[in-house]
Coordinates of C-alpha atoms in Angstrom, one line a residue:
X1 CA -49.7 44.2 10.5
X2 CA -53.4 44.1 11.5
X3 CA -54.4 41.2 13.7
X4 CA -57.8 40.3 15.3
X5 CA -56.2 40.5 18.7
X6 CA -52.8 41.3 20.1
X7 CA -50.2 38.7 20.8
X8 CA -50.2 38.7 24.6
X9 CA -46.9 39.2 26.4
X10 CA -45.9 39.0 30.1
X11 CA -43.6 37.3 32.5
X12 CA -45.9 35.4 34.9
X13 CA -47.8 32.8 32.9
X14 CA -49.8 32.2 29.7
X15 CA -52.6 29.9 28.7
X16 CA -54.3 29.4 25.3
X17 CA -57.1 26.9 24.8
X18 CA -60.1 26.4 22.5
X19 CA -62.5 27.7 25.1
X20 CA -62.2 30.9 27.2
X21 CA -63.5 29.1 30.3
X22 CA -60.7 26.5 30.1
X23 CA -58.1 29.3 29.5
X24 CA -59.3 31.3 32.5
X25 CA -59.5 28.2 34.7
X26 CA -55.9 27.4 33.7
X27 CA -54.9 31.0 34.6
X28 CA -56.7 30.7 38.0
X29 CA -54.5 27.7 38.8
X30 CA -51.3 29.6 37.8
X31 CA -52.5 32.6 39.9
X32 CA -53.0 30.2 42.8
X33 CA -49.3 29.1 42.7
X34 CA -49.7 26.0 40.4
X35 CA -47.4 25.3 37.5
X36 CA -48.1 24.7 33.8
X37 CA -49.0 21.1 34.3
X38 CA -51.5 21.7 37.1
X39 CA -53.1 24.3 34.9
X40 CA -53.2 22.0 31.8
X41 CA -54.9 19.3 33.8
X42 CA -57.5 21.7 35.2
X43 CA -58.2 23.1 31.7
X44 CA -58.5 19.6 30.3
X45 CA -61.2 18.6 32.7
X46 CA -63.1 21.9 32.1
X47 CA -63.0 21.2 28.4
X48 CA -64.8 17.9 29.0
X49 CA -67.7 20.0 30.5
X50 CA -67.8 23.1 28.2
X51 CA -67.0 21.3 24.9
X52 CA -68.7 17.9 25.3
X53 CA -69.3 17.7 21.6
X54 CA -65.5 17.8 21.1
X55 CA -64.1 15.7 23.9
X56 CA -64.9 13.8 27.1
X57 CA -63.2 11.9 30.0
X58 CA -63.3 8.6 28.2
X59 CA -61.6 10.0 25.1
X60 CA -57.8 10.3 24.6
X61 CA -55.1 12.9 24.8
X62 CA -51.5 13.0 23.6
X63 CA -49.4 15.5 25.5
X64 CA -45.9 17.0 24.8
X65 CA -44.1 18.5 27.7
X66 CA -40.9 20.4 28.1
X67 CA -40.0 20.7 31.8
X68 CA -37.7 23.6 32.6
X69 CA -35.2 21.1 34.1
X70 CA -35.7 18.1 31.8
X71 CA -35.9 16.7 28.3
X72 CA -38.9 17.0 26.0
X73 CA -41.2 14.0 26.4
X74 CA -44.4 12.7 24.9
X75 CA -47.1 11.4 27.3
X76 CA -49.4 9.0 25.5
X77 CA -53.0 9.1 26.6
X78 CA -54.2 7.0 23.6
X79 CA -55.6 3.7 24.7
X80 CA -55.2 0.5 22.6
X81 CA -57.8 -1.8 21.1
X82 CA -59.4 -4.1 23.6
X83 CA -58.3 -7.7 23.8
X84 CA -61.5 -8.8 21.9
X85 CA -61.1 -6.2 19.1
X86 CA -59.8 -8.4 16.3
X87 CA -60.4 -8.0 12.6
X88 CA -62.1 -11.4 12.6
X89 CA -64.6 -10.3 15.2
X90 CA -65.6 -7.2 13.3
X91 CA -65.7 -8.8 9.8
X92 CA -67.7 -11.7 11.4
X93 CA -70.4 -9.2 12.1
X94 CA -70.5 -8.3 8.4
X95 CA -68.5 -5.1 8.7
X96 CA -65.8 -3.8 6.4
X97 CA -65.2 -0.6 8.4
X98 CA -65.3 0.0 12.1
X99 CA -68.5 1.9 12.8
X100 CA -68.1 5.6 13.4
X101 CA -70.2 5.5 16.5
X102 CA -71.3 3.1 19.2
X103 CA -69.6 0.6 21.6
X104 CA -67.8 -1.3 18.8
X105 CA -65.7 1.8 18.0
X106 CA -64.5 2.3 21.6
X107 CA -60.8 1.9 22.4
X108 CA -59.6 1.7 25.9
X109 CA -60.1 5.2 27.3
X110 CA -56.7 7.0 27.7
X111 CA -57.3 10.6 28.6
X112 CA -58.1 10.3 32.3
X113 CA -55.0 8.3 33.2
X114 CA -52.7 10.5 31.1
X115 CA -54.0 13.7 32.9
X116 CA -53.5 12.1 36.3
X117 CA -50.0 10.8 35.4
X118 CA -49.1 14.3 34.3
X119 CA -50.4 15.7 37.5
X120 CA -48.6 13.2 39.7
X121 CA -45.2 13.4 38.0
X122 CA -45.0 17.1 37.0
X123 CA -47.7 18.9 38.9
X124 CA -48.0 20.2 42.5
X125 CA -51.8 20.0 43.1
X126 CA -54.2 17.3 44.3
X127 CA -57.1 15.9 42.3
X128 CA -59.6 18.0 44.3
X129 CA -57.7 21.2 43.5
X130 CA -57.6 20.7 39.7
X131 CA -61.1 19.2 39.4
X132 CA -62.9 21.9 41.3
X133 CA -63.3 24.1 38.2
X134 CA -64.9 21.3 36.1
X135 CA -67.1 20.2 39.0
X136 CA -68.4 23.8 39.4
X137 CA -69.3 24.2 35.7
X138 CA -70.9 20.7 35.6
X139 CA -72.9 21.2 38.7
X140 CA -74.0 24.8 38.4
X141 CA -73.9 25.2 34.6
X142 CA -72.0 27.0 32.0
X143 CA -73.2 29.2 29.1
X144 CA -73.3 26.8 26.1
X145 CA -71.5 27.6 22.9
X146 CA -73.7 27.4 19.7
X147 CA -72.2 24.2 18.5
X148 CA -73.4 22.1 21.4
X149 CA -77.1 22.6 20.7
X150 CA -76.5 22.4 17.0
X151 CA -74.8 19.0 17.4
X152 CA -77.5 17.7 19.7
X153 CA -80.2 18.7 17.2
X154 CA -78.5 16.7 14.5
X155 CA -78.8 13.5 16.6
X156 CA -82.1 14.3 18.3
X157 CA -83.9 11.4 16.8
X158 CA -81.1 9.0 17.8
X159 CA -81.1 10.4 21.4
X160 CA -84.9 10.2 21.7
X161 CA -85.3 6.7 20.3
X162 CA -82.0 4.8 21.0
X163 CA -79.6 6.7 23.2
X164 CA -82.1 7.9 25.8
X165 CA -79.4 8.3 28.6
X166 CA -77.9 11.0 26.4
X167 CA -81.2 12.7 26.0
X168 CA -81.5 13.0 29.8
X169 CA -78.5 15.4 29.9
X170 CA -78.5 17.0 26.5
X171 CA -82.3 17.2 25.8
X172 CA -83.6 18.3 29.2
X173 CA -87.4 18.8 28.9
X174 CA -87.1 17.7 25.3
X175 CA -85.1 20.8 24.3
X176 CA -81.5 21.2 23.3
X177 CA -79.6 24.0 25.0
X178 CA -79.7 27.4 23.2
X179 CA -76.6 29.4 22.6
X180 CA -75.8 31.1 25.9
X181 CA -78.2 29.0 27.9
X182 CA -77.0 27.2 31.0
X183 CA -76.0 23.6 30.4
X184 CA -75.5 21.3 33.4
X185 CA -74.2 17.8 33.8
X186 CA -74.9 16.9 37.4
X187 CA -74.1 13.2 37.0
X188 CA -70.6 14.1 35.9
X189 CA -70.1 16.4 38.8
X190 CA -71.3 13.6 41.1
X191 CA -68.8 11.2 39.5
X192 CA -65.9 13.5 40.2
X193 CA -67.0 14.3 43.8
X194 CA -67.2 10.5 44.5
X195 CA -63.8 9.9 42.9
X196 CA -62.2 12.7 45.0
X197 CA -63.9 11.4 48.2
X198 CA -62.7 7.8 47.6
X199 CA -59.2 9.0 46.7
X200 CA -58.9 11.2 49.8
X201 CA -60.2 8.4 52.0
X202 CA -57.3 6.2 50.6
X203 CA -54.5 8.6 51.7
X204 CA -53.7 12.1 52.7
X205 CA -50.7 12.2 50.4
X206 CA -51.1 14.0 47.1
X207 CA -49.4 11.4 44.9
X208 CA -51.1 8.5 46.7
X209 CA -54.5 10.2 46.1
X210 CA -53.7 10.5 42.4
X211 CA -52.7 6.8 42.2
X212 CA -55.9 5.9 44.0
X213 CA -57.9 8.0 41.5
X214 CA -56.3 6.1 38.7
X215 CA -57.2 2.7 40.3
X216 CA -60.8 3.9 40.7
X217 CA -61.0 4.8 37.0
X218 CA -59.6 1.4 36.0
X219 CA -61.1 -0.9 38.5
X220 CA -63.5 1.0 40.9
X221 CA -66.9 2.3 40.3
X222 CA -66.0 4.1 37.1
X223 CA -64.3 1.1 35.5
X224 CA -67.2 -1.1 36.4
X225 CA -69.7 1.2 34.9
X226 CA -67.8 1.7 31.7
X227 CA -67.3 -2.1 31.2
X228 CA -70.9 -2.8 32.0
X229 CA -72.2 -0.2 29.5
X230 CA -69.8 -1.3 26.8
X231 CA -71.3 -4.7 26.9
X232 CA -74.8 -3.4 26.1
X233 CA -75.7 -3.3 22.4
X234 CA -76.3 0.2 21.0
X235 CA -77.2 1.6 17.6
X236 CA -74.2 2.7 15.5
X237 CA -73.5 3.9 12.0
X238 CA -73.9 0.4 10.6
X239 CA -77.7 0.8 11.2
X240 CA -77.6 -2.1 13.7
X241 CA -77.1 -2.5 17.4
X242 CA -73.8 -3.9 18.5
X243 CA -72.1 -4.5 21.9
X244 CA -68.5 -3.4 22.3
X245 CA -65.4 -5.4 23.0
X246 CA -64.1 -3.3 26.0
X247 CA -64.0 -5.2 29.3
X248 CA -62.9 -4.6 32.8
X249 CA -59.7 -6.4 32.2
X250 CA -58.9 -4.0 29.3
X251 CA -59.4 -1.0 31.6
X252 CA -57.4 -2.5 34.4
X253 CA -54.5 -3.3 32.1
X254 CA -54.0 0.2 30.7
X255 CA -51.6 2.9 31.9
X256 CA -50.5 6.0 30.2
X257 CA -46.8 6.0 29.2
X258 CA -43.9 8.4 28.4
X259 CA -41.8 8.1 25.3
X260 CA -39.2 10.1 23.3
X261 CA -40.7 12.4 20.7
X262 CA -40.1 12.2 16.9
X263 CA -38.1 15.3 15.9
X264 CA -36.9 17.1 12.8
X265 CA -34.4 20.0 12.5
X266 CA -35.3 22.8 10.1
X267 CA -33.4 26.2 9.8
X268 CA -32.3 26.3 13.4
X269 CA -35.7 25.0 14.7
X270 CA -36.4 21.5 16.0
X271 CA -40.0 20.4 16.0
X272 CA -41.1 17.6 18.4
X273 CA -44.1 15.4 17.7
X274 CA -45.6 12.1 18.9
X275 CA -44.4 9.1 17.1
X276 CA -45.7 6.9 14.2
X277 CA -48.7 5.8 16.1
X278 CA -50.0 9.4 15.5
X279 CA -50.0 11.4 12.3
X280 CA -47.5 13.8 14.0
X281 CA -44.5 12.8 11.8
X282 CA -46.4 14.0 8.7
X283 CA -45.7 17.5 10.0
X284 CA -42.0 16.7 10.1
X285 CA -42.1 15.1 6.7
X286 CA -43.6 18.3 5.2
X287 CA -40.7 20.3 6.6
X288 CA -38.2 17.8 5.3
X289 CA -39.8 18.0 1.8
X290 CA -39.2 21.8 1.6
X291 CA -36.4 23.0 -0.7
X292 CA -33.6 25.2 0.6
X293 CA -35.0 28.2 -1.1
X294 CA -38.8 28.8 -0.6
X295 CA -41.0 30.9 -2.9
X296 CA -42.3 34.1 -1.4
X297 CA -44.5 33.5 1.7
X298 CA -48.2 33.4 0.7
X299 CA -47.5 33.5 -3.1
X300 CA -49.3 31.0 -5.4
X301 CA -46.0 29.1 -5.8
X302 CA -45.6 28.9 -2.0
X303 CA -49.1 27.5 -1.5
X304 CA -48.8 25.1 -4.4
X305 CA -45.5 23.8 -3.0
X306 CA -47.0 23.2 0.5
X307 CA -50.1 21.5 -0.9
X308 CA -48.1 19.1 -3.0
X309 CA -45.7 18.3 -0.1
X310 CA -48.6 17.7 2.1
X311 CA -50.0 15.1 -0.4
X312 CA -46.8 13.2 -0.3
X313 CA -46.5 13.2 3.5
X314 CA -50.1 12.1 3.9
X315 CA -49.7 9.4 1.4
X316 CA -46.8 8.1 3.5
X317 CA -48.9 8.4 6.6
X318 CA -51.4 6.1 4.9
X319 CA -48.9 3.5 3.9
X320 CA -46.5 3.5 6.8
X321 CA -47.8 5.0 10.0
X322 CA -49.4 3.0 12.8
X323 CA -48.7 1.4 16.1
X324 CA -46.5 -1.3 14.5
X325 CA -43.0 -2.3 15.3
X326 CA -41.5 -1.4 11.9
X327 CA -42.6 2.2 11.1
X328 CA -39.5 3.4 9.2
X329 CA -39.5 6.9 10.7
X330 CA -35.7 7.4 10.4
X331 CA -35.8 6.9 6.6
X332 CA -39.1 8.8 6.2
X333 CA -37.5 11.8 7.7
X334 CA -34.1 11.4 6.1
X335 CA -32.6 14.0 3.7
X336 CA -32.0 11.4 0.9
X337 CA -35.5 10.0 1.0
X338 CA -37.1 13.5 0.9
X339 CA -34.9 14.8 -1.8
X340 CA -36.2 12.0 -4.0
X341 CA -39.8 12.6 -3.0
X342 CA -39.4 16.3 -3.6
X343 CA -38.6 15.6 -7.2
X344 CA -42.2 14.3 -7.6
X345 CA -43.6 17.8 -7.1
X346 CA -44.2 19.4 -10.4
X347 CA -46.0 22.5 -11.6
X348 CA -49.4 20.9 -11.8
X349 CA -51.6 19.4 -9.1
X350 CA -51.3 15.7 -8.5
X351 CA -54.5 13.6 -8.2
X352 CA -52.6 10.4 -7.2
X353 CA -52.0 8.8 -3.8
X354 CA -48.2 8.3 -4.0
X355 CA -46.6 6.7 -1.0
X356 CA -42.9 6.2 -1.1
X357 CA -40.8 3.1 -0.7
X358 CA -38.4 3.8 2.3
X359 CA -35.5 1.3 2.3
X360 CA -36.9 -0.2 -0.8
X361 CA -40.0 -1.6 0.9
X362 CA -43.3 -1.9 -0.8
X363 CA -46.0 0.5 0.5
X364 CA -48.9 -1.2 2.3
X365 CA -52.3 0.4 1.5
X366 CA -55.7 -1.0 2.6
X367 CA -58.2 -2.2 0.0
X368 CA -60.5 0.6 1.1
X369 CA -57.8 3.2 0.6
X370 CA -57.1 1.9 -2.8
X371 CA -60.8 1.9 -3.6
X372 CA -61.4 5.5 -2.5
X373 CA -58.2 6.6 -4.3
X374 CA -59.7 5.2 -7.5
X375 CA -62.4 7.8 -7.4
X376 CA -65.1 7.0 -4.8
X377 CA -66.2 10.2 -3.1
X378 CA -67.5 9.2 0.4
X379 CA -67.8 12.9 1.4
X380 CA -70.8 13.2 -0.9
X381 CA -72.2 9.9 0.5
X382 CA -72.2 11.5 3.9
X383 CA -73.6 14.8 2.8
X384 CA -70.4 16.5 4.1
X385 CA -68.8 19.3 2.1
X386 CA -65.0 19.9 2.0
X387 CA -65.4 23.4 3.3
X388 CA -64.7 23.5 7.0
X389 CA -63.8 19.9 7.3
X390 CA -62.8 19.0 10.8
X391 CA -65.9 20.5 12.4
X392 CA -68.4 18.2 14.1
X393 CA -70.7 17.0 11.3
X394 CA -73.6 14.6 11.1
X395 CA -74.9 13.0 7.9
X396 CA -78.5 12.5 7.0
X397 CA -78.1 8.9 8.1
X398 CA -76.9 9.8 11.6
X399 CA -73.2 9.2 11.0
X400 CA -71.2 11.6 13.1
X401 CA -67.6 12.9 13.1
X402 CA -66.5 14.9 16.1
X403 CA -63.7 17.3 16.4
X404 CA -61.1 18.2 19.1
X405 CA -59.8 20.7 21.6
X406 CA -56.4 22.0 22.4
X407 CA -54.4 23.4 25.3
X408 CA -51.1 25.2 25.5
X409 CA -49.6 26.5 28.8
X410 CA -46.3 28.2 29.7
X411 CA -45.4 29.3 33.3
X412 CA -42.9 31.6 34.9
X413 CA -40.5 28.8 35.6
X414 CA -40.2 28.0 31.9
X415 CA -42.3 24.8 31.8
X416 CA -44.1 24.3 28.5
X417 CA -47.0 21.9 27.7
X418 CA -49.1 21.2 24.6
X419 CA -52.1 18.8 24.7
X420 CA -54.8 17.8 22.2
X421 CA -57.7 16.2 24.0
X422 CA -60.5 14.6 21.9
X423 CA -62.9 11.6 21.7
X424 CA -65.7 10.6 24.0
X425 CA -67.9 13.2 22.2
X426 CA -71.6 13.4 23.2
X427 CA -72.4 12.2 19.7
X428 CA -70.0 9.2 19.8
X429 CA -71.7 6.8 22.2
X430 CA -74.6 6.8 24.6
X431 CA -73.9 8.5 27.9
X432 CA -73.2 6.1 30.7
X433 CA -76.0 7.1 33.1
X434 CA -74.1 6.5 36.3
X435 CA -71.2 8.6 35.1
X436 CA -72.5 11.4 32.9
X437 CA -70.2 10.8 29.9
X438 CA -69.9 8.4 26.9
X439 CA -67.2 6.1 25.6
X440 CA -65.1 7.2 22.7
X441 CA -64.8 5.9 19.1
X442 CA -61.1 6.0 18.2
X443 CA -61.1 2.4 16.8
X444 CA -62.8 3.8 13.7
X445 CA -59.3 4.9 12.6
X446 CA -58.0 1.3 12.3
X447 CA -58.4 -0.9 9.2
X448 CA -60.3 -4.2 9.2
X449 CA -57.6 -5.8 7.2
X450 CA -54.6 -7.8 8.5
X451 CA -51.0 -6.9 7.8
X452 CA -51.2 -3.1 7.7
X453 CA -49.4 -0.7 10.0
X454 CA -52.8 0.5 11.1
X455 CA -54.7 -2.8 11.2
X456 CA -57.1 -3.3 14.0
X457 CA -55.2 -5.6 16.5
X458 CA -55.8 -6.3 20.2
X459 CA -53.4 -4.2 22.3
X460 CA -52.4 -1.9 19.4
X461 CA -53.2 1.8 19.5
X462 CA -55.3 3.0 16.5
X463 CA -53.4 5.7 14.6
X464 CA -54.6 9.0 15.9
X465 CA -55.1 12.3 14.3
X466 CA -54.3 14.1 17.6
X467 CA -51.0 15.9 17.3
X468 CA -49.8 18.6 19.7
X469 CA -46.5 20.3 18.8
X470 CA -43.5 21.7 20.6
X471 CA -40.8 23.7 18.9
X472 CA -37.2 24.3 20.1
X473 CA -34.9 27.0 18.9
X474 CA -31.2 26.1 18.9
X475 CA -32.1 23.2 21.2
X476 CA -34.1 25.2 23.7
X477 CA -37.9 24.8 24.0
X478 CA -39.6 28.0 23.0
X479 CA -43.1 27.4 21.6
X480 CA -46.1 25.0 22.2
X481 CA -48.9 25.0 19.7
X482 CA -51.7 22.9 18.2
X483 CA -55.2 22.8 16.7
X484 CA -58.3 20.8 16.5
X485 CA -59.3 19.6 13.0
X486 CA -58.8 15.9 12.5
X487 CA -56.8 15.1 9.4
X488 CA -56.2 18.8 8.9
X489 CA -54.3 19.3 12.1
X490 CA -50.8 18.7 10.6
X491 CA -51.6 20.8 7.6
X492 CA -52.8 23.9 9.5
X493 CA -50.0 23.6 12.0
X494 CA -47.3 23.5 9.3
X495 CA -48.7 26.7 7.8
X496 CA -48.8 28.4 11.2
X497 CA -45.2 27.3 12.1
X498 CA -43.8 28.5 8.8
X499 CA -45.7 31.8 9.3
X500 CA -44.0 32.2 12.6
X501 CA -40.6 31.1 11.3
X502 CA -40.6 33.1 8.1
X503 CA -42.4 36.4 9.1
X504 CA -41.5 39.4 11.2
X505 CA -41.5 39.4 15.0
X506 CA -43.8 41.5 17.2
X507 CA -42.4 43.6 20.1
X508 CA -39.2 41.6 20.2
X509 CA -41.1 38.3 20.3
X510 CA -42.7 35.8 17.9
X511 CA -45.8 37.0 16.0
X512 CA -48.1 34.3 17.2
X513 CA -51.4 36.0 16.6
X514 CA -50.4 37.1 13.1
X515 CA -49.5 33.6 12.2
X516 CA -52.8 32.3 13.6
X517 CA -54.8 34.9 11.7
X518 CA -53.0 34.3 8.4
X519 CA -55.3 32.8 5.7
X520 CA -55.2 29.0 5.9
X521 CA -56.1 26.0 3.7
X522 CA -56.2 22.2 3.6
X523 CA -56.2 19.4 1.0
X524 CA -58.1 16.1 1.1
X525 CA -56.2 14.0 -1.4
X526 CA -55.8 11.0 1.0
X527 CA -58.1 8.6 2.8
X528 CA -59.6 10.3 5.8
X529 CA -59.2 8.9 9.3
X530 CA -62.9 9.0 10.2
X531 CA -65.8 6.8 9.1
X532 CA -66.5 6.5 6.1
X533 CA -62.7 7.1 5.4
X534 CA -63.3 9.5 2.4
X535 CA -60.9 10.9 -0.1
X536 CA -61.3 13.8 -2.6
X537 CA -58.3 13.7 -5.0
X538 CA -57.1 17.1 -6.0
X539 CA -59.3 18.9 -3.6
X540 CA -58.1 22.1 -1.9
X541 CA -60.2 24.2 0.4
X542 CA -59.0 27.8 1.0
X543 CA -60.2 30.7 3.0
X544 CA -61.5 33.5 0.7
X545 CA -59.0 35.9 2.3
X546 CA -56.2 34.1 0.5
X547 CA -57.1 36.2 -2.5
X548 CA -58.3 35.8 -6.1
X549 CA -54.8 35.7 -7.6
X550 CA -53.8 32.7 -5.5
X551 CA -57.1 30.9 -6.2
X552 CA -56.9 31.6 -9.9
X553 CA -53.3 30.3 -10.1
X554 CA -54.1 27.2 -8.1
X555 CA -57.0 26.4 -10.5
X556 CA -54.7 27.0 -13.5
X557 CA -52.4 24.4 -12.1
X558 CA -55.2 21.9 -11.8
X559 CA -56.2 22.1 -8.2
X560 CA -59.9 21.5 -7.5
X561 CA -60.3 24.6 -5.3
X562 CA -63.2 25.2 -2.9
X563 CA -63.3 28.8 -1.6
X564 CA -64.6 28.7 1.9
X565 CA -65.7 31.4 4.3
X566 CA -63.0 34.0 5.2
X567 CA -62.4 32.6 8.7
X568 CA -63.0 28.9 8.3
X569 CA -59.7 27.1 8.2
X570 CA -57.6 26.3 11.4
X571 CA -58.3 26.8 15.1
X572 CA -54.8 27.2 16.5
X573 CA -53.6 27.9 20.0
X574 CA -50.0 28.9 20.8
X575 CA -47.7 30.0 23.7
X576 CA -44.0 30.8 23.6
X577 CA -41.1 31.8 25.9
X578 CA -38.0 33.8 25.0
X579 CA -35.2 31.9 26.8
X580 CA -33.0 35.0 26.9
X581 CA -35.5 37.5 28.5
X582 CA -38.0 35.2 30.1
X583 CA -40.8 37.1 28.2
X584 CA -43.9 34.8 27.7
X585 CA -46.3 35.1 24.7
X586 CA -49.7 33.7 23.8
X587 CA -52.3 33.9 21.1
X588 CA -55.5 32.1 20.2
X589 CA -57.7 31.5 17.2
X590 CA -60.5 33.9 16.4
X591 CA -62.3 31.4 14.2
X592 CA -65.4 30.0 15.9
X593 CA -65.4 32.8 18.4
X594 CA -64.5 30.7 21.5
X595 CA -60.7 30.1 21.6
X596 CA -58.9 32.5 23.9
X597 CA -55.5 33.3 25.3
X598 CA -55.0 34.8 28.7
X599 CA -51.9 35.7 30.7
X600 CA -49.9 38.4 32.4

């Protein structure tokens, strides 16, 4: 079949990321003798520089890794709510939602510590060796992709009047960077150079240097600057200036952690995801909801089935997922529960938010979720259309929603890693002048209402949309994949995975590029995770390439179909390894014209 690019194949190493410079930096690490984890860390820090509108050092990153000689593990780089981030504090300020921007929305940053822990425990390189690529691009510049300047222009007034430290980097001379123009971030380069110098002064040992870097982030000059800046009031989406709740004690107390993945078996495959503190299990639920016999791939019946299953899984996400002690994942993924849920899927589109009752428990929905489910359309209030949701957008009022990056690496030793870095966007918070990057805004995903699985609570992780994936075949890790896209991530990824699992192979391997290129779609019949937490019951957005017969049949079944641009849905990356031959594969998304896979 025709694809936009070939599925790459080789035996040495493969890297696929959402920016070609990150992919090539990862490959440079592999060529230099590093492993998949070294390469992933290097690529992650490059993405902070070349996609600053999509992620930053003070954001977050969940990582799934499959060492060649060990079990699949999840590395959590999602920081919790600070000790002062209580529902009472925010509602006492007159808020009913956590603002979408500003210091009040900042969780404890998790990305840096997670990358360093991955490097220490599974990599072979020093901080200086993996950071040198990011330092080079930050100091000497990189050709900016179109979206950076476009994003800056949407917040120009805010930068010029309120977030002036951001204007110093992203509006040099009063101008945003043009597409292809060199963008520099010398304060960030200086931050990493100082971090490396202090870490190397602490020890000549690689692991000791990494631990020193982690301490510097938490308690040294970086931690001090972050805590100081979080305490300064800044304008946010509420239209007022607020100080954050993040303190030096919060930073000092955080450390990234490992945990077992949530998994589900389907037709000889096992898919591994992060747990109920993420939306990852919604992918697994969508698989569990599938009947034994599927309609023909790509047919109207097939698309309708997946849309309706996604609605049920995302409704359960809303009612049950969060960083609580009693998320009933075993039941939510069980055969009996999903057989009963599958019976709710009829021939017509559902416009209801229908969470289930695992173990007979009553679903817990926030008042806001119930309100938007009753018909309020906050997408229109923001001036955001359904088409292309997941891209960085900014409303007329200055509210912003950022997107995400993704990294997949496989090396010649058989190590696999999938990571989805996000947060700390240039449009999320003012740049900390001494550091060259802003805080994140992940707390906007928690509810300001007590007693919910995803209630804002000190020490609790806000439920994240970030959701890398790893697939095993007959118990052996074979594929790492993921995508940016906010709430759409575990819709687009399910469609990709099924395209791989159900369609023909290429040159004896998995047809990764064909599955990425296949027409994609998403639905919005659930409360969104980002401010202002919108919902569009019955809405389905499809790429025009899906074809008129599918669109017409979906509309006949009652779906409110928006036909988007032909290449507008999904931004997947993927790598794979054949355990029998050792052949490696990779592919990347052509949408947006910046994702790339490299390898040999």
